[in-house]
Short mmCIF file of the C-alpha atoms (twelve columns), coordinates in Angstrom:
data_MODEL
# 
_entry.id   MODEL 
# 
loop_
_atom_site.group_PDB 
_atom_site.id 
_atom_site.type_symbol 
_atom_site.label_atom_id 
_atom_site.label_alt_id 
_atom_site.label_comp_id 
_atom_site.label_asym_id 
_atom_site.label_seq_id 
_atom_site.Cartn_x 
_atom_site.Cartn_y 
_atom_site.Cartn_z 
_atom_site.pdbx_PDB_model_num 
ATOM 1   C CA . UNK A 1   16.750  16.716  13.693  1 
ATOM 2   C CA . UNK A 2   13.545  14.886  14.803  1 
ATOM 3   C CA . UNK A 3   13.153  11.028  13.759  1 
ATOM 4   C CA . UNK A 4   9.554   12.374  12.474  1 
ATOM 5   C CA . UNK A 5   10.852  14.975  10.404  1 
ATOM 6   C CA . UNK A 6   13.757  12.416  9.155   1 
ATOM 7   C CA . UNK A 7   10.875  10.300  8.025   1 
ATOM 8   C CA . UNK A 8   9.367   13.451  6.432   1 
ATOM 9   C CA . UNK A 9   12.543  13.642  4.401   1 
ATOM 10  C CA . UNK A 10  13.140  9.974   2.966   1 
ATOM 11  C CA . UNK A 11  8.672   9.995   1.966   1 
ATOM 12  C CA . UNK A 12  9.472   13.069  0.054   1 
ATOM 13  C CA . UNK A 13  10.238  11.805  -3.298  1 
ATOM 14  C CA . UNK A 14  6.777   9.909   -3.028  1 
ATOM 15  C CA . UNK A 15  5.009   12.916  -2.074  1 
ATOM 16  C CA . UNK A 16  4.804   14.432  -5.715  1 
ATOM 17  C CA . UNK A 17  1.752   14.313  -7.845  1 
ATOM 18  C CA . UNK A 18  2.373   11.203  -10.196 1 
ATOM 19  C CA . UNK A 19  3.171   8.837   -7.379  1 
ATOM 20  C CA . UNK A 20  0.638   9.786   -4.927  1 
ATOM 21  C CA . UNK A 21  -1.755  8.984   -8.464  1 
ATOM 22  C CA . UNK A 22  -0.120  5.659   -9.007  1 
ATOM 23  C CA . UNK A 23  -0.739  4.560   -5.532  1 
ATOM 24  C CA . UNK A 24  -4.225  5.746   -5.102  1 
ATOM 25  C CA . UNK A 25  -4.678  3.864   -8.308  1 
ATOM 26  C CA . UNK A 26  -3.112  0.591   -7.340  1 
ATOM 27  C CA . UNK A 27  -4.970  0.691   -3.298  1 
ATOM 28  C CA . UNK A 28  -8.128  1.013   -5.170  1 
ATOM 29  C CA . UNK A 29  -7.470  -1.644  -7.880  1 
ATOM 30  C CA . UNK A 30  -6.457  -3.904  -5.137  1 
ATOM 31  C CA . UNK A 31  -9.621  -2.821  -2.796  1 
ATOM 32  C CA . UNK A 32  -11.587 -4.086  -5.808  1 
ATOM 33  C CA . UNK A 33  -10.055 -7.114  -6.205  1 
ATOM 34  C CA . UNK A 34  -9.952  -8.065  -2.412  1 
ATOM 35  C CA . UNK A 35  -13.320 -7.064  -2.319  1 
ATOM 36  C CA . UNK A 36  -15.071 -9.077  -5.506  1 
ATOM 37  C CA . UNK A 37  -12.780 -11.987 -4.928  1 
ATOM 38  C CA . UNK A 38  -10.994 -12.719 -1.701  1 
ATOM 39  C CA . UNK A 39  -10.523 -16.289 -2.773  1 
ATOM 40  C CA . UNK A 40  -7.244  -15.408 -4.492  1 
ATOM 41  C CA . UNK A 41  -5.741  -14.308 -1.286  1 
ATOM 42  C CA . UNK A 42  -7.504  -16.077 1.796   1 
ATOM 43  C CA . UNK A 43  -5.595  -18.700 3.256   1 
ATOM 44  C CA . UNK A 44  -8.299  -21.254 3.214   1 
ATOM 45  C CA . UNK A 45  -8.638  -21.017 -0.412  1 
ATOM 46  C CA . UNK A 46  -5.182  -20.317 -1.795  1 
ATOM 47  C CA . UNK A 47  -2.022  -21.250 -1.450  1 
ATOM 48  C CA . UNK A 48  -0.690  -18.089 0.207   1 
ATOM 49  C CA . UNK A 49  -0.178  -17.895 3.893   1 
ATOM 50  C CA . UNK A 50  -2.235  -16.689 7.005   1 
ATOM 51  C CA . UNK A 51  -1.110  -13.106 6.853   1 
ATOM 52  C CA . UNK A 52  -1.017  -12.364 3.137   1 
ATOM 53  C CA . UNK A 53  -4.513  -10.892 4.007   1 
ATOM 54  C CA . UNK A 54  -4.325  -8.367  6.093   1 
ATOM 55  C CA . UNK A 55  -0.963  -7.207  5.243   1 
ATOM 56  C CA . UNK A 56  -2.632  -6.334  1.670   1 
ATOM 57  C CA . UNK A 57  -4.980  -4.452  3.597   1 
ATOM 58  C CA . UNK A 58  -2.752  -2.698  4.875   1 
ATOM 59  C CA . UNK A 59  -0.987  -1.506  1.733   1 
ATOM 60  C CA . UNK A 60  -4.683  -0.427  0.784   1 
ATOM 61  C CA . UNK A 61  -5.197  1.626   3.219   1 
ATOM 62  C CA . UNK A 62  -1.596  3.439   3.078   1 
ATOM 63  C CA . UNK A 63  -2.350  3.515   -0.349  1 
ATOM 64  C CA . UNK A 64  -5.303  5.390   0.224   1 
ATOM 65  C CA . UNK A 65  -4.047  7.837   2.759   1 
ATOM 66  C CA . UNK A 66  -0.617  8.738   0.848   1 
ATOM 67  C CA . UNK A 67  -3.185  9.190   -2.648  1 
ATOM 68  C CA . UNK A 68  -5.127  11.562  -0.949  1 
ATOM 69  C CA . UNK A 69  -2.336  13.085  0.345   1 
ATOM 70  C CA . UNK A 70  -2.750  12.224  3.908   1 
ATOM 71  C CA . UNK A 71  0.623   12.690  6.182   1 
ATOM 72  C CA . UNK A 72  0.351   11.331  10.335  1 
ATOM 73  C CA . UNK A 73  2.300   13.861  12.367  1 
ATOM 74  C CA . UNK A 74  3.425   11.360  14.658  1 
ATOM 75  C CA . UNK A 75  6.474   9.355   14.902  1 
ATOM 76  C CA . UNK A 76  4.371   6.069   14.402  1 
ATOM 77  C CA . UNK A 77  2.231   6.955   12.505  1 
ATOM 78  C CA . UNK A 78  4.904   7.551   9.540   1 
ATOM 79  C CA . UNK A 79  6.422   4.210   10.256  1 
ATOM 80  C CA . UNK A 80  3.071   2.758   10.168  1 
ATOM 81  C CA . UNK A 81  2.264   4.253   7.206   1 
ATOM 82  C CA . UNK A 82  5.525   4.539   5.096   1 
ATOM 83  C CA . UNK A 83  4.779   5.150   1.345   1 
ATOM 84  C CA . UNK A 84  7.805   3.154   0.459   1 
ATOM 85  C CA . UNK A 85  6.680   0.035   1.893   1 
ATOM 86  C CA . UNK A 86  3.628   0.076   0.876   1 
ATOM 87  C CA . UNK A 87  4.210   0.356   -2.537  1 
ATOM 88  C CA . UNK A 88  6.255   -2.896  -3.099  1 
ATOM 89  C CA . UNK A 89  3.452   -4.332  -1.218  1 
ATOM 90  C CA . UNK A 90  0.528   -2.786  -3.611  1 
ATOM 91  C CA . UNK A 91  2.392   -4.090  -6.691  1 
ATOM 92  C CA . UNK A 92  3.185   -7.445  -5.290  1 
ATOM 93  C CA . UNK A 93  -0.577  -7.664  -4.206  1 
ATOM 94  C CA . UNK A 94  -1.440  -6.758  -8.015  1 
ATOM 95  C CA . UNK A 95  0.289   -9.270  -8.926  1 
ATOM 96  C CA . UNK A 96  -0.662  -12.119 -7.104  1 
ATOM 97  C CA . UNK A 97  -4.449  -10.471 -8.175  1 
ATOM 98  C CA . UNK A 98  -4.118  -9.916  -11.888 1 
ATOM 99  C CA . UNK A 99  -5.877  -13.238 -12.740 1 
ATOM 100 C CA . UNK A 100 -9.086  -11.315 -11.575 1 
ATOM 101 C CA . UNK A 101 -8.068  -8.563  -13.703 1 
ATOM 102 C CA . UNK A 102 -7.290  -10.163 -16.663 1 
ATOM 103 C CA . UNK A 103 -9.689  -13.224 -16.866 1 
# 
């Protein structure tokens, strides 16, 4: 069996309906709150670290791609974009966010 297709295997459970939902809806909650106010996350302004930032991003954008139901072929491509890290990573982000959200 191919690495690529053992990758296919373990994203599987992600790849049904509600989940793919939940993360398009958490990438694009956390786009908006990046967006409107990236003092809660930018290093200069908050207490979090240098590369908070852009691994959020990240998350977005395999947030994105696994809501729309968006699967890379290649090998790295599914490690780069591996639904089940990015979802930790979209609720921690969230969470470090929800004062914009709830103020």
């Amino acid at each position: 069996m191919k690495t690529s297709d053992l990758l296919a295997r373990l994203a599987a459970p992600l790849e049904r309906q509600p989940w793919q939902g939940v993360m398009l809806v958490a990438a694009t909650l956390l786009a908006v709150a990046i967006l409107q106010a990236p003092n809660l996350i930018a290093a200069n302004t908050s207490e979090h670290g240098l590369l908070l930032a852009p691994w959020l991003m990240w998350a977005v954008s395999c947030g994105v791609m696994h809501g729309l139901g968006f699967h890379p072929r290649s090998l790295v491509g599914r490690l780069l974009f591996c639904p089940w890290l990015a979802l930790p990573t979209l609720l921690y982000g969230l969470w470090l966010t929800q004062g914009y959200f709830l103020s």
